[in-house]
Coordinates of C-alpha atoms and ligand atoms in Angstrom, one line a residue:
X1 CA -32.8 6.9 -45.8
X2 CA -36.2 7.2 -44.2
X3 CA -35.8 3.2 -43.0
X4 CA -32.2 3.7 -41.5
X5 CA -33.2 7.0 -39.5
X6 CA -36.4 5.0 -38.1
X7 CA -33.9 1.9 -37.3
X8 CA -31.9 4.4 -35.6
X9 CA -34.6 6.2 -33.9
X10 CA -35.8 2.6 -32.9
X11 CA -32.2 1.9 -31.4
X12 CA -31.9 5.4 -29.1
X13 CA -35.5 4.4 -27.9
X14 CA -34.7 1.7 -26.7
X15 CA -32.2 1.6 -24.0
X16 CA -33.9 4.5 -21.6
X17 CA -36.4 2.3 -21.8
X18 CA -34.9 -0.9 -21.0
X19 CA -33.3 1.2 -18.5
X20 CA -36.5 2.1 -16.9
X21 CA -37.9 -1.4 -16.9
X22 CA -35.1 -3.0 -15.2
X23 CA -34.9 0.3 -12.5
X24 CA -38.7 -0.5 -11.8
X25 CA -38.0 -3.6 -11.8
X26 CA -35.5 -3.7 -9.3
X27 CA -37.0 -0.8 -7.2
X28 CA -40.1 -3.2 -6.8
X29 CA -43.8 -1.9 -6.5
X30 CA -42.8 -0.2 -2.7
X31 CA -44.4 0.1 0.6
X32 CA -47.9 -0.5 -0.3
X33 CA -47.3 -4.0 -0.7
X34 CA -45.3 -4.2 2.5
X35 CA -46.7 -5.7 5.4
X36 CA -45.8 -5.1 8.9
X37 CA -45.4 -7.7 11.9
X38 CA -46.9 -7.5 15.9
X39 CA -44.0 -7.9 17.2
X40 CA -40.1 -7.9 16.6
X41 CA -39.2 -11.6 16.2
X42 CA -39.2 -14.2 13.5
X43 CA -42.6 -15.6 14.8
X44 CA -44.6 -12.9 14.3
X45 CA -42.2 -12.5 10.8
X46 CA -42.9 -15.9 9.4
X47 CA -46.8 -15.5 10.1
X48 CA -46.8 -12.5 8.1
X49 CA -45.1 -14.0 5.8
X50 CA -47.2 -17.1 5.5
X51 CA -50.6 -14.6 4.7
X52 CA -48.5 -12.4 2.5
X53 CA -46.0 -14.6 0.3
X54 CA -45.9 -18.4 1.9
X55 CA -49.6 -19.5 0.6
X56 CA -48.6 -17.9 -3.2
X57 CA -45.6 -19.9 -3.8
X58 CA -47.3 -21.5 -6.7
X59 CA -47.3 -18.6 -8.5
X60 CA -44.6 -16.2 -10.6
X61 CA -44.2 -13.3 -7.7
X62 CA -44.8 -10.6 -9.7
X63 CA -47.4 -7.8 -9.6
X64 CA -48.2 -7.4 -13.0
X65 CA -47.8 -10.6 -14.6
X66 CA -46.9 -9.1 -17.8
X67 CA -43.4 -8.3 -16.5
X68 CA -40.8 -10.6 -16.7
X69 CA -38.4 -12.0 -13.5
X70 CA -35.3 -11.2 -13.7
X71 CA -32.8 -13.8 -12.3
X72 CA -29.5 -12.7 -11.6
X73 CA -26.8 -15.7 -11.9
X74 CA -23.7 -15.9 -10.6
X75 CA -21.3 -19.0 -10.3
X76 CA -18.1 -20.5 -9.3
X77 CA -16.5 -23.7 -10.3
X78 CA -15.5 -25.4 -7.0
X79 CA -13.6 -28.3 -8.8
X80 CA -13.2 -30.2 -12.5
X81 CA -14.3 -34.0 -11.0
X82 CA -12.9 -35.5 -14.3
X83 CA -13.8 -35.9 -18.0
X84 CA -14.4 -39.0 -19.7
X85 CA -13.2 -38.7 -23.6
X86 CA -14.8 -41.8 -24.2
X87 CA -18.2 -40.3 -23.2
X88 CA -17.7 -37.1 -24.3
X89 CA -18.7 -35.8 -20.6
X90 CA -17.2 -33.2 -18.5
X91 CA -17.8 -33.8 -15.3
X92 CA -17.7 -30.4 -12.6
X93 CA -18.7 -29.3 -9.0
X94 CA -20.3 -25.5 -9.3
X95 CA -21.6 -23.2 -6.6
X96 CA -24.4 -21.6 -8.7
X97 CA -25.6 -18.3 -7.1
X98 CA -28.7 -17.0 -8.3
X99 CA -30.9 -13.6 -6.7
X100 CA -34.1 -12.4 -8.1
X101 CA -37.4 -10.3 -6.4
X102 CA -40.5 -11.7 -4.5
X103 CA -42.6 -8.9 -4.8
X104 CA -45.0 -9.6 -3.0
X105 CA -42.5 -10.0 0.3
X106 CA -41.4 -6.8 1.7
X107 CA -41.5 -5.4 5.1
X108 CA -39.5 -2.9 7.7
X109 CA -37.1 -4.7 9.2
X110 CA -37.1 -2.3 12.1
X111 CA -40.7 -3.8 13.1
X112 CA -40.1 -6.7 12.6
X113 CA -36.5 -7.3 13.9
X114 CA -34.6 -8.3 11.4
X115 CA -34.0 -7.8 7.6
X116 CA -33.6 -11.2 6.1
X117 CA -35.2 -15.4 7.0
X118 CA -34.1 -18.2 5.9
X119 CA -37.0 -20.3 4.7
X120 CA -37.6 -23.5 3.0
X121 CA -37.0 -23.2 -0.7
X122 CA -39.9 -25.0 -1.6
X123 CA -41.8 -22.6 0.5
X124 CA -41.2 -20.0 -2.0
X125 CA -41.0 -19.9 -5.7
X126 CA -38.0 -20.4 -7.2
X127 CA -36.9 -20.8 -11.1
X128 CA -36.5 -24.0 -13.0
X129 CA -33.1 -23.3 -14.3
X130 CA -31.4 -25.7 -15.8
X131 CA -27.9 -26.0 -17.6
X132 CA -29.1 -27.8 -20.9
X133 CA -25.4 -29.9 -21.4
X134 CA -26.7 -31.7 -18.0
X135 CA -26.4 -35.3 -19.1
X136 CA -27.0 -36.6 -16.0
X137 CA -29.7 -35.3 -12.9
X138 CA -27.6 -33.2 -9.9
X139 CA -25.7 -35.5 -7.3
X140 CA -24.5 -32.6 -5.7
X141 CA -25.3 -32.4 -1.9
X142 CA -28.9 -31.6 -1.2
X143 CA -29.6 -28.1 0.2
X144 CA -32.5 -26.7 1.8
X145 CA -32.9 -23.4 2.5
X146 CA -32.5 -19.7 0.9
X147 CA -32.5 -16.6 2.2
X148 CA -35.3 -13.9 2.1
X149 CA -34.4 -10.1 2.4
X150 CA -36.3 -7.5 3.7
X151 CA -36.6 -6.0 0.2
X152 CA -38.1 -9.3 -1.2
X153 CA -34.5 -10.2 -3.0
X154 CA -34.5 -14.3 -2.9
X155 CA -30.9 -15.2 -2.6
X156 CA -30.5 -19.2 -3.3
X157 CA -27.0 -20.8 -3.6
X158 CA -26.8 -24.3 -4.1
X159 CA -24.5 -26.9 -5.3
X160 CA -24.6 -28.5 -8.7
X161 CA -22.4 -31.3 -9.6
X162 CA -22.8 -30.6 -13.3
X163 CA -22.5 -34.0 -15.8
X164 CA -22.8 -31.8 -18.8
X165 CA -21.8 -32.7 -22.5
X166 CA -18.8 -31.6 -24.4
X167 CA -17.5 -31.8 -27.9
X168 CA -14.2 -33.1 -27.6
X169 CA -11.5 -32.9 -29.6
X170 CA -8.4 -34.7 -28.9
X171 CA -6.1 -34.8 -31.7
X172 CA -3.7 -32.9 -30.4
X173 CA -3.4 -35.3 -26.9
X174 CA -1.6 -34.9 -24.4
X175 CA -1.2 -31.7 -25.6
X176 CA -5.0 -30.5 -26.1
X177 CA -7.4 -27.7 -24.9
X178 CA -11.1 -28.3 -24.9
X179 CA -13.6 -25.9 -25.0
X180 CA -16.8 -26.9 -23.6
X181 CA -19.7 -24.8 -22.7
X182 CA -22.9 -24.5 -20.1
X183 CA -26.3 -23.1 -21.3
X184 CA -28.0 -21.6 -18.6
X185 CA -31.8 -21.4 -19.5
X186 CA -35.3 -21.9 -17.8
X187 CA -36.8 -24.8 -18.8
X188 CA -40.2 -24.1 -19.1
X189 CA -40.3 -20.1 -19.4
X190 CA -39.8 -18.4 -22.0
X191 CA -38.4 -14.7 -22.0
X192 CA -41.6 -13.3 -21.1
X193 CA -41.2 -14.5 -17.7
X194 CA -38.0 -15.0 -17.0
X195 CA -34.7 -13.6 -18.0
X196 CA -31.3 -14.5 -16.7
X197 CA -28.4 -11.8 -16.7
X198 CA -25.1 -12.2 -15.5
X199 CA -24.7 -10.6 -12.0
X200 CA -20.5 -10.2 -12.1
X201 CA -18.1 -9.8 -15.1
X202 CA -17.3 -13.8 -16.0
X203 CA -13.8 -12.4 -15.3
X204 CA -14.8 -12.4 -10.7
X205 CA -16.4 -16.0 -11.8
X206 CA -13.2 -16.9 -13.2
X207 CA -11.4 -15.2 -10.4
X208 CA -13.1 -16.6 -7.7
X209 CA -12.3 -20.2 -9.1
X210 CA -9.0 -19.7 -9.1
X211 CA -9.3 -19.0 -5.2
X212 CA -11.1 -22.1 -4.5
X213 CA -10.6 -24.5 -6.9
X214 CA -9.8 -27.8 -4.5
X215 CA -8.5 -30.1 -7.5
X216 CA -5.1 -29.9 -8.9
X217 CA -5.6 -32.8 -10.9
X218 CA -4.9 -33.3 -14.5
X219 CA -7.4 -29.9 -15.9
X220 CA -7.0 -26.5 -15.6
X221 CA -9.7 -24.3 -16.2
X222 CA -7.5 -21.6 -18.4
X223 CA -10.5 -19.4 -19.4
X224 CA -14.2 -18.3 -19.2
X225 CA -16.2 -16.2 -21.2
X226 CA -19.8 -15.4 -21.2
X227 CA -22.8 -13.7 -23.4
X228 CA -26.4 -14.1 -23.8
X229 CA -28.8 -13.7 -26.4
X230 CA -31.0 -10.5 -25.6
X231 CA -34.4 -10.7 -26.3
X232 CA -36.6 -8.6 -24.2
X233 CA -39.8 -10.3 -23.8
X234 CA -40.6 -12.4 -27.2
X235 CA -41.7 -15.5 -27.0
X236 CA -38.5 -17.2 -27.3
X237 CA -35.9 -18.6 -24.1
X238 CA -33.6 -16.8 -22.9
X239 CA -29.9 -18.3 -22.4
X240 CA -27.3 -17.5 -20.9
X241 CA -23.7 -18.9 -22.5
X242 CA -20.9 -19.7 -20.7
X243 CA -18.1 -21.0 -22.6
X244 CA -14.8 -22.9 -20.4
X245 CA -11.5 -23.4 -21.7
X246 CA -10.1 -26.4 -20.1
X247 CA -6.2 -27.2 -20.3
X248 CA -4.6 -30.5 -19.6
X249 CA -1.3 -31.4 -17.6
X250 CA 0.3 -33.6 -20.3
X251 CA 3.6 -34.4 -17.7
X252 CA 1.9 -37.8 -16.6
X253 CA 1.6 -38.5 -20.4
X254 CA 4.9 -37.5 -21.6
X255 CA 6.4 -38.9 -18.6
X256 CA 4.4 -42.4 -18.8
X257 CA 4.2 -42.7 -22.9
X258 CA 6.4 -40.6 -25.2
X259 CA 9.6 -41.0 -22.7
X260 CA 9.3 -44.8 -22.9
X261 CA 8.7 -45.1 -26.5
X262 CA 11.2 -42.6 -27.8
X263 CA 13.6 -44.5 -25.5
X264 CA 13.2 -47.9 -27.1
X265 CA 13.2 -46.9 -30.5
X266 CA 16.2 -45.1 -30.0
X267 CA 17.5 -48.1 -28.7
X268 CA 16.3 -50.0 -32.0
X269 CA 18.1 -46.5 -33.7
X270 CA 21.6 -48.0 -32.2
X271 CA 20.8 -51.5 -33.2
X272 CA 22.0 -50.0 -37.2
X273 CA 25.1 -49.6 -35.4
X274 CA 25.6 -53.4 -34.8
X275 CA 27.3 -55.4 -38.2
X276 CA 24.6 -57.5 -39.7
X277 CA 27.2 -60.4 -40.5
X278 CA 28.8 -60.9 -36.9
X279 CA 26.1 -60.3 -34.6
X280 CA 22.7 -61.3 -34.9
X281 CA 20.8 -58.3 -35.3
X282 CA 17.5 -59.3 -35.9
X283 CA 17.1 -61.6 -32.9
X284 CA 17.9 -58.3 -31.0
X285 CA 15.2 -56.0 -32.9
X286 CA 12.6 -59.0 -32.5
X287 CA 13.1 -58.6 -28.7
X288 CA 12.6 -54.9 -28.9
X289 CA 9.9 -55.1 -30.8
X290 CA 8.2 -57.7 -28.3
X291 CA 9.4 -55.1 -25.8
X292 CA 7.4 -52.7 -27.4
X293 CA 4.0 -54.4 -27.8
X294 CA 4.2 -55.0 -24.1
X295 CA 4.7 -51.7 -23.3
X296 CA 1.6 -50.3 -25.7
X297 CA -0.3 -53.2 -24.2
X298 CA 0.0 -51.6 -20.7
X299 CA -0.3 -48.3 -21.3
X300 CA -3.5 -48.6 -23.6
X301 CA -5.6 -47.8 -20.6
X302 CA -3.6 -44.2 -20.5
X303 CA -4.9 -43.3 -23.8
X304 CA -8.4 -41.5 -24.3
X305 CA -10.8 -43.1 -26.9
X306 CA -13.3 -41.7 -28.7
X307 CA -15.5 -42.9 -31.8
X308 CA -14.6 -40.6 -34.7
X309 CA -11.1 -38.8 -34.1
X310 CA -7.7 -40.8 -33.2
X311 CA -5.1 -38.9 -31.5
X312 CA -2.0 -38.0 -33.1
X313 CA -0.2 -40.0 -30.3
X314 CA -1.4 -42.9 -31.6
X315 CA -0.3 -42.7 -35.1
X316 CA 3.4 -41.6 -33.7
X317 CA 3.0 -45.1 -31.9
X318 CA 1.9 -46.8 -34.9
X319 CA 4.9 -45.2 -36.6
X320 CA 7.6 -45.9 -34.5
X321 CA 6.0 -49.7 -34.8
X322 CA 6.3 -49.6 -38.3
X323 CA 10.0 -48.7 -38.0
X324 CA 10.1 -50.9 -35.6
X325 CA 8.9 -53.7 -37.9
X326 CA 10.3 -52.2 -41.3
X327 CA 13.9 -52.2 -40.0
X328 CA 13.8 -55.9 -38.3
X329 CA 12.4 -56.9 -42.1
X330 CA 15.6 -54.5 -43.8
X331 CA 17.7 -56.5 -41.3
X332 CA 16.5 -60.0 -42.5
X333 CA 16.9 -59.3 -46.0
X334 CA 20.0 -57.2 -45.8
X335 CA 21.1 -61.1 -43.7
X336 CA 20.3 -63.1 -46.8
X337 CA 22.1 -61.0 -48.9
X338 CA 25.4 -61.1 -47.4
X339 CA 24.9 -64.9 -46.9
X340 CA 23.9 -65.7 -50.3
X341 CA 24.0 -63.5 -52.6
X342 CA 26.5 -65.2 -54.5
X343 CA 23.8 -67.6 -56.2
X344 CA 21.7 -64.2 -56.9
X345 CA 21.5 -62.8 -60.6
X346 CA 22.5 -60.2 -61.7
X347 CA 21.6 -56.5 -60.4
X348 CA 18.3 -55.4 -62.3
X349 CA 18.8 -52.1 -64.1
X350 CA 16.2 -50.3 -62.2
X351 CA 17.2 -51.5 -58.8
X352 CA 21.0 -50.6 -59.7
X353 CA 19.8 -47.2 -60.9
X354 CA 17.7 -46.6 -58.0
X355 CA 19.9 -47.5 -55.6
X356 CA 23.6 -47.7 -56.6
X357 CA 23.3 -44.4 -58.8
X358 CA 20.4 -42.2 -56.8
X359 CA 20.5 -43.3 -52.7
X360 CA 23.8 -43.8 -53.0
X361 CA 24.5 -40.8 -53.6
X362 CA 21.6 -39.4 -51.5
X363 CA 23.1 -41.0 -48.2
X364 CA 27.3 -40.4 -49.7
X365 CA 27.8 -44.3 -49.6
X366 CA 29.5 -44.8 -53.3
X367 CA 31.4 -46.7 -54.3
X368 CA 34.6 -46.5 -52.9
X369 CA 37.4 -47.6 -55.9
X370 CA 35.2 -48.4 -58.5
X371 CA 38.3 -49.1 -60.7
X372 CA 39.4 -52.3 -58.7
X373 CA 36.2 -53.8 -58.9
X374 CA 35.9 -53.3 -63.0
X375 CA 39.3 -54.4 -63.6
X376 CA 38.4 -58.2 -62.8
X377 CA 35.7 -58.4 -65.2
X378 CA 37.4 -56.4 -68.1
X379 CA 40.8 -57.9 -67.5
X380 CA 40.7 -61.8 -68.7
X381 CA 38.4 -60.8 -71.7
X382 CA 41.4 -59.0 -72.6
X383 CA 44.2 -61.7 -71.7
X384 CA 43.4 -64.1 -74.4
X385 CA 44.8 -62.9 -76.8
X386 CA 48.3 -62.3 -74.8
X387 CA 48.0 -65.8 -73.5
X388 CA 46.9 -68.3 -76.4
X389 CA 49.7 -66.5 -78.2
X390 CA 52.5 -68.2 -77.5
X391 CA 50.7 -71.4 -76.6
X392 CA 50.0 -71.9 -79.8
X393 CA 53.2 -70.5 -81.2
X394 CA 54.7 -73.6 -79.4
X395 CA 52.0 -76.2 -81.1
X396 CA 53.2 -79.1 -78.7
X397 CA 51.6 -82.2 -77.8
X398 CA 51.9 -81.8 -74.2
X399 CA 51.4 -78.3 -74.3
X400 CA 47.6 -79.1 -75.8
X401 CA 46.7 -80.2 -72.3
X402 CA 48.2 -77.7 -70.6
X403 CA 46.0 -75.1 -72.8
X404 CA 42.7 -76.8 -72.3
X405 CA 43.4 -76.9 -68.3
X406 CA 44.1 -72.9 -68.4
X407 CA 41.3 -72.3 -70.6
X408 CA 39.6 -74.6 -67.7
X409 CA 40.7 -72.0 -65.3
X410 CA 40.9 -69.0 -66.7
X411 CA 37.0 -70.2 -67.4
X412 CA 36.7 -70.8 -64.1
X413 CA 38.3 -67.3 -62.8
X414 CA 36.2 -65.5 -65.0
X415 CA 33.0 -67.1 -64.1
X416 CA 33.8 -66.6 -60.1
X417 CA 35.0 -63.1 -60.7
X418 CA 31.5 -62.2 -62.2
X419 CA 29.9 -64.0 -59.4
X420 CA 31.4 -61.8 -57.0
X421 CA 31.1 -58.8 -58.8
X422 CA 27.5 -60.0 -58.6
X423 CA 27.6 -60.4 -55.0
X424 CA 28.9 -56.9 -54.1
X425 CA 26.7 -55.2 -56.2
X426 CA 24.1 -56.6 -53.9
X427 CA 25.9 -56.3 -50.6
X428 CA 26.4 -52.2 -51.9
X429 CA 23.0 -52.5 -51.9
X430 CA 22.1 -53.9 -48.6
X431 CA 25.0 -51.5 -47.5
X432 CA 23.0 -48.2 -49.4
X433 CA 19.3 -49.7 -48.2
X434 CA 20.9 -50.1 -44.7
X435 CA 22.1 -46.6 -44.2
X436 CA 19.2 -44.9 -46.2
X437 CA 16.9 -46.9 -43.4
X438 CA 19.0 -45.3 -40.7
X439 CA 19.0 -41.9 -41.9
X440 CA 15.4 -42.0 -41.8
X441 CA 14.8 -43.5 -38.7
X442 CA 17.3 -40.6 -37.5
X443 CA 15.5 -37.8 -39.2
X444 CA 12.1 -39.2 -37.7
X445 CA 13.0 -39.3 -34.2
X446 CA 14.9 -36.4 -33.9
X447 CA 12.0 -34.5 -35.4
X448 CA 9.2 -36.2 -33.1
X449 CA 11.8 -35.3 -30.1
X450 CA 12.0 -31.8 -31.1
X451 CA 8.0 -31.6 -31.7
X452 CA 7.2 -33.1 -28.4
X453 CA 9.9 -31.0 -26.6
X454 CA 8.8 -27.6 -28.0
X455 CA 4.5 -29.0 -27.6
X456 CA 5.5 -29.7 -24.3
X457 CA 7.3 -26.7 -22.8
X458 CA 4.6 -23.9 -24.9
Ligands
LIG501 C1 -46.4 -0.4 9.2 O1 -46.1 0.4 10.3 C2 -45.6 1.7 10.1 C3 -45.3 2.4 11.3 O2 -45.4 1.6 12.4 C4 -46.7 2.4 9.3 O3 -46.2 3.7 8.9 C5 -47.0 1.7 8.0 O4 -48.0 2.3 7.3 C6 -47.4 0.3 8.3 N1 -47.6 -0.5 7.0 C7 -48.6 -1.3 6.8 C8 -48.6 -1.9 5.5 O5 -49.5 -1.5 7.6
LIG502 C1 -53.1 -15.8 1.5 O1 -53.6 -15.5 2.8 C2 -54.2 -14.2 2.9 C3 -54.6 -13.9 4.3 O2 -55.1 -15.0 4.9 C4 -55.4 -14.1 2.0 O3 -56.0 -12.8 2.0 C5 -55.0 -14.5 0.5 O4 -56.1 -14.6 -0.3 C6 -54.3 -15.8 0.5 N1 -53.8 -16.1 -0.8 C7 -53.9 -17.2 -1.4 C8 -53.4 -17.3 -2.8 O5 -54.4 -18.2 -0.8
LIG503 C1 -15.4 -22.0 -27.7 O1 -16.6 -22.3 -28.5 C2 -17.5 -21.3 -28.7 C3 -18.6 -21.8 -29.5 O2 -19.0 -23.0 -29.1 C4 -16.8 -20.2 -29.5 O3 -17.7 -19.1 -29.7 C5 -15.5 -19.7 -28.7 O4 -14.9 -18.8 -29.5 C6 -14.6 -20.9 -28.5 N1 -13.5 -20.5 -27.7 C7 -12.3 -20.8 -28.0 C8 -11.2 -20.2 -27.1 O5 -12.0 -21.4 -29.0

């Protein structure tokens, strides 16, 4: 009990007294430190200035060293330049906004004529913040100076073009969000001496983007959010977090990739339609199929690469391929059936049961009279008896012949009867394979067409 009140105690301690420490902060150690000028004009300013805060640029402008700075941050993203998948880099344009005291600058403005100079940034000291993701050093156009208030508030606002890193994930492409994030922190100084605080909600950041955002290219910057780890004054750094939420505009890609493909293999869908035994099908499904490689071939630069993940797309394209491939290899075989399947054996049992009792019935292809087809077979094993009967009743010479040639033929019409009762088992299962193919070629396409429909208009 005694722990948790003290914890407690701790707690309601110490906000008046962060309170106190920032207000003090802020408030600055007042007039004594002020300095006045001869005369009102920037001359007479800037040599003050040069005795009073100029010549101490190299050091933290603080009073009592043991106090921290505080850096107030502000930003706006001024455009998404582009981000390489491959890389894993997202590559931005940011207007970074940062204000913080110089207390040892202050003076009346009245004196000297004005209330704020623009000086040299490296005439002054400024913080070494840097965004820890930076992969690359700032291109962004060079800037010189920053302003100096009356009050000794710095205000610098520079440029970044930020290279920074981000974990990308795009299994979901064209369809995909990533969320990447900048780390504000000093380099060198630890929370003692510097601490970074948001100076606006992340919400005006995120406004203020949308307002001047130049690009309307293939990102969207959907979201923002911010939060920083508080630490008041250990020894460790202080960072600010800044986490984006970056949409993409998948039109190009549906347009350029999933249009094209569903197309031709809705096209190779039709080809079921043609009859294997007039036309030739498979030349036409070859075509397609060279069609089709041509097509990935130039549209492989469209797709993003990275080392570990691959993107659904690319196993819907590797899919349809193997369709593609899978019916064009149905169609050759389901050929060489109806062409010679009347020097096949018989029907395995497993393959008939498979096929002629289970798909059948799964895709409502049986057999249409099944009674016509038996009859053949059972019929002459029957006959014999009603035939030889009154051959032999007759027991003539001539009629001996006559016998042996209808035993020839009846031989004969047996034998090719069971052939081709051989031959449409397997053409019923060409016939069964064929349709069973189709009906999942159907089901596969219309469900990728729905998917991409519904991922594309959410
Ligand atoms: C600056 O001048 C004002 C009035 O002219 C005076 O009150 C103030 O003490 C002066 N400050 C310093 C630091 O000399
Ligand atoms: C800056 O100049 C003032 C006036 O000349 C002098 O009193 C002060 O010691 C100088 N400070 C440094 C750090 O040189
Ligand atoms: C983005 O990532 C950060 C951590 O890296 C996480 O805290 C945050 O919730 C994520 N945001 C979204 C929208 O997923």
């Amino acid at each position: 009990m005694n722990n948790v009140e003290k914890v407690l105690e701790l707690r309601a301690w110490r906000f008046p007294v962060l309170l106190c420490f920032i207000v003090t902060q802020c408030m600055v150690l007042q007039p004594a430190e002020g300095f006045n000028c001869s005369e009102p004009n920037s001359e007479s300013l800037l040599s003050a200035l040069q005795q009073n805060v100029l010549n101490r640029s190299a050091i933290r402008p603080v009073q009592d060293p043991t106090q921290p700075i505080i850096i107030g941050l502000a930003f706006t993203m001024y455009a998404i330049l582009g981000v390489d998948e491959k890389a894993q880099l997202l590559k931005t344009l940011i207007w970074l906004d940062m204000k913080w005291q110089n207390e040892f600058a202050h003076w009346d403005p009245e004196e000297c004529g004005t209330n704020k100079i623009s000086l040299p940034r490296k005439s002054l000291w400024s913080p070494d913040i840097v965004i820890n993701e930076f992969m690359e050093e700032n291109t962004g156009p060079e800037t010189y100076f920053v302003y100096l208030y009356s009050d000794g508030t710095v205000h610098d606002w520079l440029p970044v073009r930020v290279v920074s890193s981000c974990n990308m994930d795009i299994y979901t492409f064209p369809f995909d969000t990533q969320n990447c994030s900048y780390t504000f922190n000093s380099y060198l100084h630890n929370a003692n001496d510097i601490q970074l605080v948001l100076r606006n909600p992340i919400e005006v950041s995120l406004n203020k983007t949308h307002k001047y955002m130049t690009t309307k290219g293939e990102w969207i910057l959907l979201d923002m959010t911010a939060y920083q780890d508080n630490l008041n004054g250990s020894e460790e750094w202080n960072h600010l977090y800044v986490n984006l939420i970056l949409k993409r505009h998948p039109t190009l890609y549906v347009v350029n990739l999933l249009v094209p493909s569903c197309f031709l293999i809705s096209l190779d869908l039709w080809s079921f339609v043609l009859p294997p035994q007039d036309v030739d099908r498979s030349a036409f499904k070859m075509t397609l199929i060279l069609g089709y490689t041509v097509f990935l071939l130039l549209m492989n630069d469209l797709l993003p690469v990275t080392g570990n993940t691959i993107p659904l797309l690319n196993v819907f394209f590797s899919i349809c391929l193997a369709l593609m491939v899978a019916s064009l290899l149905e169609t050759i075989i389901i050929t060489n059936i109806l062409h010679n399947s009347h020097d096949y054996p018989d029907v395995p049992r497993w393959l008939r049961f498979l096929v002629i009792d289970l798909l059948a019935r799964l895709v409502c292809l049986s057999r249409k009279t099944p009674d016509d087809k038996d009859t053949p077979v059972v019929a002459p094993t029957q006959r014999p008896n009603v035939i030889e009967t009154p051959i032999e009743l007759v027991h003539q010479e001539p009629f001996g012949s006559l016998q042996r040639d209808l035993r020839a033929i009846r031989h004969y019409m047996e034998k090719s009867a069971a052939t081709q009762q051989v031959s449409e088992d397997w053409i019923h299962i060409a016939q069964v394979v064929d349709r069973f193919l189709f009906f999942i070629y159907l089901i596969f396409i219309s469900t990728s067409f729905i998917t991409i429909l519904v991922m594309w208009t959410t």
